[in-house]
Coordinates of C-alpha atoms in Angstrom, one line a residue:
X1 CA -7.3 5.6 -39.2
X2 CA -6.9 1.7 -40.1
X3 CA -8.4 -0.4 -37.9
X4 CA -6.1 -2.0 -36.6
X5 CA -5.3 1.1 -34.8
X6 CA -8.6 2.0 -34.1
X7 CA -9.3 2.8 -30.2
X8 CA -12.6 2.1 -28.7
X9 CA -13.1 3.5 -25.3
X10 CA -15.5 2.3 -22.7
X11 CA -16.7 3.6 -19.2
X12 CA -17.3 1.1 -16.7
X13 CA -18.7 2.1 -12.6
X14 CA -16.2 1.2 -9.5
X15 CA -17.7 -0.1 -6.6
X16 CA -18.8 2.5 -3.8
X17 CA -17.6 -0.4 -1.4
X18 CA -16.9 2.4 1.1
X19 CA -19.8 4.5 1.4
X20 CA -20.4 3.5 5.2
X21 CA -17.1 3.9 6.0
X22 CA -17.0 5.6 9.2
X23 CA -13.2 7.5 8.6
X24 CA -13.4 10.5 6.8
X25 CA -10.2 12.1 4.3
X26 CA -8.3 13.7 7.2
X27 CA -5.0 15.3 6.0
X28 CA -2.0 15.7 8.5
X29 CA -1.9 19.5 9.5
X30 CA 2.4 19.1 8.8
X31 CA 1.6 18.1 5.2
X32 CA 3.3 20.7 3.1
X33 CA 6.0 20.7 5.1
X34 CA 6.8 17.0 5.4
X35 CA 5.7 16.8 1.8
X36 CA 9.6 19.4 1.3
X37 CA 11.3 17.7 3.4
X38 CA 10.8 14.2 2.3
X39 CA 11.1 15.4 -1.5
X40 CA 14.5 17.2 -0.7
X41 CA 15.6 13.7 0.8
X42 CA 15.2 11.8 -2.2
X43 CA 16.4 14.3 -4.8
X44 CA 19.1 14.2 -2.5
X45 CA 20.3 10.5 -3.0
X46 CA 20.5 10.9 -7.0
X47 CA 17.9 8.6 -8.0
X48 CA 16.9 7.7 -11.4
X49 CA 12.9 8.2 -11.4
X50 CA 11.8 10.8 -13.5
X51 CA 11.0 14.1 -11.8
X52 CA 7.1 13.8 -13.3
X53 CA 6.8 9.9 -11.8
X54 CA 7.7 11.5 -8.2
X55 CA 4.7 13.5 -8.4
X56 CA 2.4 11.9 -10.3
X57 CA 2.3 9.8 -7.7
X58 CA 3.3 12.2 -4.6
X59 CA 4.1 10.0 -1.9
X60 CA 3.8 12.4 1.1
X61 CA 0.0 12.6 0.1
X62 CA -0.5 9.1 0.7
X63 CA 1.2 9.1 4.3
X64 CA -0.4 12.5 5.5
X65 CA -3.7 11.0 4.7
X66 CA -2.7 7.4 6.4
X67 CA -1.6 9.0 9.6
X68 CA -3.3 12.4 9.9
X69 CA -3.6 12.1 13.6
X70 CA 0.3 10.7 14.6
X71 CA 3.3 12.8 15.3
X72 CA 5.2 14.5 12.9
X73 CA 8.2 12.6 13.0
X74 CA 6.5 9.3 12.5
X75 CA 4.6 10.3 9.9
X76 CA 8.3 11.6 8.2
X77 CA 9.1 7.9 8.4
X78 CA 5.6 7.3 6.0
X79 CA 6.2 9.7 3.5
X80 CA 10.3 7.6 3.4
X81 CA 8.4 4.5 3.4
X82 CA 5.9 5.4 0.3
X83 CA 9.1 7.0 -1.6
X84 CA 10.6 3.8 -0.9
X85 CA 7.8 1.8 -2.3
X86 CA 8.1 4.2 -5.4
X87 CA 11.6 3.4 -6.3
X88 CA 11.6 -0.4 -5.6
X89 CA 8.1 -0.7 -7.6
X90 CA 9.1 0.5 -10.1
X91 CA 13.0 -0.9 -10.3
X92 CA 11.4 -4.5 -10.2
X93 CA 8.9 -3.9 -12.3
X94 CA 11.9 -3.9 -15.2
X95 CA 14.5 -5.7 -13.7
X96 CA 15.8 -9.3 -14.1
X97 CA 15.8 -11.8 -11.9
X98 CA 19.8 -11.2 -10.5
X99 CA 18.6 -7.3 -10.1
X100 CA 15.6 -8.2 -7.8
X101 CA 17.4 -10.9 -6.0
X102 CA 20.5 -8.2 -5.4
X103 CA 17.6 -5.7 -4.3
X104 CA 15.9 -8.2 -2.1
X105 CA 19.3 -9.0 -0.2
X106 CA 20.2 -5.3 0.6
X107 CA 16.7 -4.6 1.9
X108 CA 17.5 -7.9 3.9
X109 CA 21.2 -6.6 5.0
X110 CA 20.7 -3.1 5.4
X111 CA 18.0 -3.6 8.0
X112 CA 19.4 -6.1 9.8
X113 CA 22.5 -3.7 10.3
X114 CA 22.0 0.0 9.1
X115 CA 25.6 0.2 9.2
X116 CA 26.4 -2.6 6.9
X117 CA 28.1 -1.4 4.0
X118 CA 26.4 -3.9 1.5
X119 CA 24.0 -1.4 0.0
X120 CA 26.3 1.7 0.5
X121 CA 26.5 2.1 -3.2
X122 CA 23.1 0.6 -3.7
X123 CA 20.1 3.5 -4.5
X124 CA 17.9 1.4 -2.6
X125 CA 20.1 -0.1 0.0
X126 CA 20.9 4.1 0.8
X127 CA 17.0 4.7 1.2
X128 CA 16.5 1.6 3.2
X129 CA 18.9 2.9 5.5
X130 CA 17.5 6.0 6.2
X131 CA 13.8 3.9 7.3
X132 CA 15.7 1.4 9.3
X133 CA 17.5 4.7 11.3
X134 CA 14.4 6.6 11.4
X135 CA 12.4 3.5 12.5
X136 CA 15.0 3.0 14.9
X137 CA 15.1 6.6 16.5
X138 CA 11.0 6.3 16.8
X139 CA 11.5 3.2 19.1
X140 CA 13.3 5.4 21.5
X141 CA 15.1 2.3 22.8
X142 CA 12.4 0.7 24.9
X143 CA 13.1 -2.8 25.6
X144 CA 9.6 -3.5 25.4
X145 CA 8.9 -2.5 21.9
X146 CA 8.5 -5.0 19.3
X147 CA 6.9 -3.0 16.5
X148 CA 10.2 -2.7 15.4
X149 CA 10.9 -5.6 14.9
X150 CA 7.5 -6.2 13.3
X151 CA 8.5 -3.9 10.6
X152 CA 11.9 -5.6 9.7
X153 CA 10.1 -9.0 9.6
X154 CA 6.9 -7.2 7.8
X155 CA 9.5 -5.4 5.1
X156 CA 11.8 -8.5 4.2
X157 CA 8.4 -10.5 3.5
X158 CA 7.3 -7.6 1.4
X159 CA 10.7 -7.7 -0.6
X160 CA 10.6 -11.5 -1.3
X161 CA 6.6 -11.7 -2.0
X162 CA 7.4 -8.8 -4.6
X163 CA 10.5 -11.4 -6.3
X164 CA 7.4 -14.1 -6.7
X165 CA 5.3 -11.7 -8.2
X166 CA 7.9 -11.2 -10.7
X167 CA 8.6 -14.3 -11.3
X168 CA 4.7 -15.0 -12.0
X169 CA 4.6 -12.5 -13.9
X170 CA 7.6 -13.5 -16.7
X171 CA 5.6 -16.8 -16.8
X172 CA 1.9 -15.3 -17.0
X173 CA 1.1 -17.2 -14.1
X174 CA -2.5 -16.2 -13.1
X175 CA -3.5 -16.7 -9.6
X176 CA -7.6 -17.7 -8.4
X177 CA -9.0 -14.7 -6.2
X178 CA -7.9 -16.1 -2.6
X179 CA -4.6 -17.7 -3.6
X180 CA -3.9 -14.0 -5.2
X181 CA -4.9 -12.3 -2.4
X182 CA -2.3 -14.6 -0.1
X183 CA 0.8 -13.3 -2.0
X184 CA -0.7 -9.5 -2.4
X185 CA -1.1 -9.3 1.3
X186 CA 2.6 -8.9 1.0
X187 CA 3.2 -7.3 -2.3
X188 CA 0.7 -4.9 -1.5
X189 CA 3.5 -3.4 1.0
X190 CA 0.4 -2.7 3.6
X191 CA 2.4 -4.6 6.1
X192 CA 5.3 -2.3 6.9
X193 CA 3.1 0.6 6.3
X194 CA 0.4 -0.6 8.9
X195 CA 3.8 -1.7 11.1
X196 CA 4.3 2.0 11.7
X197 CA 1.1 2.4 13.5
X198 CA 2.3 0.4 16.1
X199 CA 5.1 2.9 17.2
X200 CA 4.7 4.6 19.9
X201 CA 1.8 2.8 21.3
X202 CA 3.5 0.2 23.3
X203 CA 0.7 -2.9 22.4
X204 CA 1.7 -6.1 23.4
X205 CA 2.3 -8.9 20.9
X206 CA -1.2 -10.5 22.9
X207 CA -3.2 -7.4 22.0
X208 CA -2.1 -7.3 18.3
X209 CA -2.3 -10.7 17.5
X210 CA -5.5 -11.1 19.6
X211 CA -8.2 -13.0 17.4
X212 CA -10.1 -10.0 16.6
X213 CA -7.5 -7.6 16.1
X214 CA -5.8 -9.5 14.1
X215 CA -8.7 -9.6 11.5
X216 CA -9.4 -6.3 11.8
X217 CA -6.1 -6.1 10.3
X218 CA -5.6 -8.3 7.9
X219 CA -9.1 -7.1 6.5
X220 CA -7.4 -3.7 6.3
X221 CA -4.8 -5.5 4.6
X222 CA -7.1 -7.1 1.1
X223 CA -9.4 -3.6 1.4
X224 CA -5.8 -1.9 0.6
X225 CA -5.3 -4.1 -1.9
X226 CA -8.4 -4.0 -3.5
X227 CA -8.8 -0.6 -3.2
X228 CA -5.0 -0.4 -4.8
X229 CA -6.0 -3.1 -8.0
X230 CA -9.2 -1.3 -8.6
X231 CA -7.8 2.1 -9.3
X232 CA -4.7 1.1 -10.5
X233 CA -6.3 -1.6 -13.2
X234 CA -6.7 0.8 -15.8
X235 CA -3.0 2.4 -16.0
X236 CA -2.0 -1.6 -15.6
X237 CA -3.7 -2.4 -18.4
X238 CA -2.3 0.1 -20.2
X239 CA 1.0 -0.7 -19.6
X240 CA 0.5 -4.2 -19.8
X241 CA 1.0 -5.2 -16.1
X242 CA -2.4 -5.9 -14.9
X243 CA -1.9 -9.4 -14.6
X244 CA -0.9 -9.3 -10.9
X245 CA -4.7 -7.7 -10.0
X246 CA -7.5 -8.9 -8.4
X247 CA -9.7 -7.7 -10.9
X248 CA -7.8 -9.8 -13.6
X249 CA -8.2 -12.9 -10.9
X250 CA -11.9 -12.0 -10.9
X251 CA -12.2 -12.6 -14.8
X252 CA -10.2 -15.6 -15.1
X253 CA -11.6 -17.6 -12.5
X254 CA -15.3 -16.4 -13.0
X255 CA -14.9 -16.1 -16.5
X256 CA -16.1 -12.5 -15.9
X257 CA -16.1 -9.5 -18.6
X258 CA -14.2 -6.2 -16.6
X259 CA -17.9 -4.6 -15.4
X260 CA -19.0 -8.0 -14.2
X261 CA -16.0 -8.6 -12.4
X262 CA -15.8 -5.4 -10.7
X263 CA -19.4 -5.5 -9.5
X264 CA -18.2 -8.8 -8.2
X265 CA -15.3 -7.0 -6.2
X266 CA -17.5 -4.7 -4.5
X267 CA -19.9 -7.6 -3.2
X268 CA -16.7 -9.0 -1.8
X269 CA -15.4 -5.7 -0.6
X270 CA -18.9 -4.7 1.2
X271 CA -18.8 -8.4 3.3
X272 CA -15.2 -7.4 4.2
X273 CA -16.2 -3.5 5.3
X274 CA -19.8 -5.3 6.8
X275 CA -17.0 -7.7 9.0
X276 CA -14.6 -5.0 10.2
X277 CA -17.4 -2.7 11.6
X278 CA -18.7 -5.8 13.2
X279 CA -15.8 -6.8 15.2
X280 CA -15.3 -3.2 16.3
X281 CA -17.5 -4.5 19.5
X282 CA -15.6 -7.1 20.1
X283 CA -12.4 -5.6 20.8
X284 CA -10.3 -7.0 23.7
X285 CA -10.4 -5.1 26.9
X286 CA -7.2 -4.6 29.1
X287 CA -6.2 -1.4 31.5
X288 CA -7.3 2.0 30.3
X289 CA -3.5 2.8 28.6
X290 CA -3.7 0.1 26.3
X291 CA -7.2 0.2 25.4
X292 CA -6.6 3.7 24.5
X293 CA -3.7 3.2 22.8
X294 CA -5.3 0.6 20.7
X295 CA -8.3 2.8 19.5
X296 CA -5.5 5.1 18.3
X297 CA -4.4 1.7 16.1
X298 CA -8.2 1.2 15.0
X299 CA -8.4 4.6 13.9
X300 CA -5.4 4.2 11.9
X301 CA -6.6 1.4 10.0
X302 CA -9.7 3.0 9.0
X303 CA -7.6 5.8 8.3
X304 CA -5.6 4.2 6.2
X305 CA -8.4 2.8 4.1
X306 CA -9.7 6.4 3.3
X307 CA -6.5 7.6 2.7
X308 CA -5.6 5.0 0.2
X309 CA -9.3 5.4 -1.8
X310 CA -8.6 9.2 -2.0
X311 CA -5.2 9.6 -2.5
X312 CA -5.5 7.0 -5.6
X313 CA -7.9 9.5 -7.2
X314 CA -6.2 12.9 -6.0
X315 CA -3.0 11.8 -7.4
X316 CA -1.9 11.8 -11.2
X317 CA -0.8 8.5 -11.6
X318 CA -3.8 6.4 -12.5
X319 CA -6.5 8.5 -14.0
X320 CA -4.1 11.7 -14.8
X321 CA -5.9 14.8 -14.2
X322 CA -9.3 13.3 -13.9
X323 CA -9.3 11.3 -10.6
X324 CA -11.3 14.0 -8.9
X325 CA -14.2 12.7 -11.0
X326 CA -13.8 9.1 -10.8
X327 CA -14.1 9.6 -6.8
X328 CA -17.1 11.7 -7.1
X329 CA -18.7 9.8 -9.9
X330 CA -17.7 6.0 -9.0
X331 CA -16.7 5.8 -13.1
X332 CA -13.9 5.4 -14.9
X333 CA -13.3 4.9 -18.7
X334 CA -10.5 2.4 -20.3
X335 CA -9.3 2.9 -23.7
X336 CA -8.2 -0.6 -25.6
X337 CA -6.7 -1.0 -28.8
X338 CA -8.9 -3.0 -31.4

């Protein structure tokens, strides 16, 4: 072998940010059984991702873990919603500037009115209609819910923050660590998915945006995303899309080599995890229904936060069939062309 094709390999240690996590992996009882049903529905709609991306990354997984304690039918909503991530990831990812733009506007359209006929013919327009229905069906019609709404609002900011990062990333824009982590609190798509917690609990717009549980939420917000860049930095180096990743913002503003820079992502991860289990005693207090109801939110963002770190690893897509050991060993190795 010349050596210009030579390939080195090197192992580097993650993080164990999340050793005193309190949640445990929990997997929704319904799982292999919302896991056919939401597959069925997307075969269904003709879509063009290969049949070995679908489960490489197995969608279904992801929700089942995320909301292991919430009813079937709004967890049916999740798997949609993380098949839905699927396709429009990766569309963008190789699309031009008029496809994202096109994409962006029937997202926009289709939720706004399900029965809009702008993204009839559109792949994505047709999935984004089933969520808008589904989410609608959820909200049973109570005049009182907004986490409806939150999740239209939360999804069109998702759509357009995933147009920047596009655009960034044609131009090699690279982002400092906490101006990155402003635009991946929306491309990291936790928004929407965190959104769906909210059904069914009925908590007023002065309980969710109440100072502390409001950062307890947007912490679960950058631990998703950092828990998402981390594991998925060596398939997006591979494939040459790891410039939209905290641990490539790490490097270029600390002038950090890839070990360096991941230790320094797990100091910042632990002050984050340190901050969230603080201001669980400081949660508001209101009557014994919503105080309820809002440990049931609580729950589901440490949930989430498991679910994400093990469903990264028990999945194919970014350490193929050895992600079992990464998440008992904390290592990982990255192969780089000399």
């Amino acid at each position: 072998m010349s050596p210009a094709m030579d390939i080195s390999v090197q192992h580097f240690k993650l993080p164990d940010y999340l050793a005193k996590w309190p949640w445990s992996r929990t997997l929704h009882p319904n799982y292999d059984e919302l896991r056919g049903e939401s597959a069925s529905w997307i075969a269904s709609l003709h879509g063009y991702l290969p049949q070995k991306t679908l489960d490489n990354y197995n969608p279904c997984l992801l929700a089942c873990l995320a909301y292991p304690q919430r009813k079937k039918e709004l967890v049916r909503l999740g798997c949609d919603l993380m098949y839905f991530y699927l396709v429009y990831d990766e569309s963008t990812d190789v699309a031009d500037d008029e496809e994202i733009t096109r994409a962006e506007d029937v997202v926009r359209k289709v939720l706004a009115d399900p029965l809009s006929l702008s993204g009839s013919k559109h792949f994505i327009g047709k999935v984004v209609k089933r969520l808008r229905e589904q989410a609608g069906d959820l909200v049973d019609f109570k005049a009182s819910s907004n986490c409806l709404d939150h999740f239209i609002a939360n999804m069109n900011a998702y759509t357009k923050a995933i147009g920047q990062e596009a655009e960034e990333r044609k131009n090699k824009h690279l982002r400092g660590v906490e101006d990155y982590l402003l635009l991946r609190r929306d491309t990291g798509a936790a928004r929407p998915a965190l959104a769906l917690l909210e059904f069914g609990l009925e908590l007023p717009d002065s309980v969710l945006y109440h100072p502390v549980v409001a950062e307890l939420t947007d912490i679960t917000i950058v631990l998703l995303a950092i828990g998402n860049d981390m594991h998925s930095y060596a398939y997006e180096h591979a494939s040459g899309l790891d410039g939209h990743n905290i641990v490539t913002a790490i490097m270029h503003e600390h002038k950090l080599d890839l070990q360096d820079a991941l230790d320094w992502l797990g100091v910042y991860a632990e002050a984050r995890v340190h901050r969230f289990l603080e201001l669980m005693s400081h949660l508001p207090s209101c009557d014994s229904m919503t105080d309820s109801n809002l440990k049931i939110y609580i729950d589901g963002l440490g949930y989430w936060v498991r679910g994400n770190d093990n469903w990264s690893c028990e999945i194919r897509r970014y350490y193929g069939s050895g992600g079992l050991d990464v998440l008992k060993t904390k290592s990982f190795t990255l192969k780089s062309s000399k």
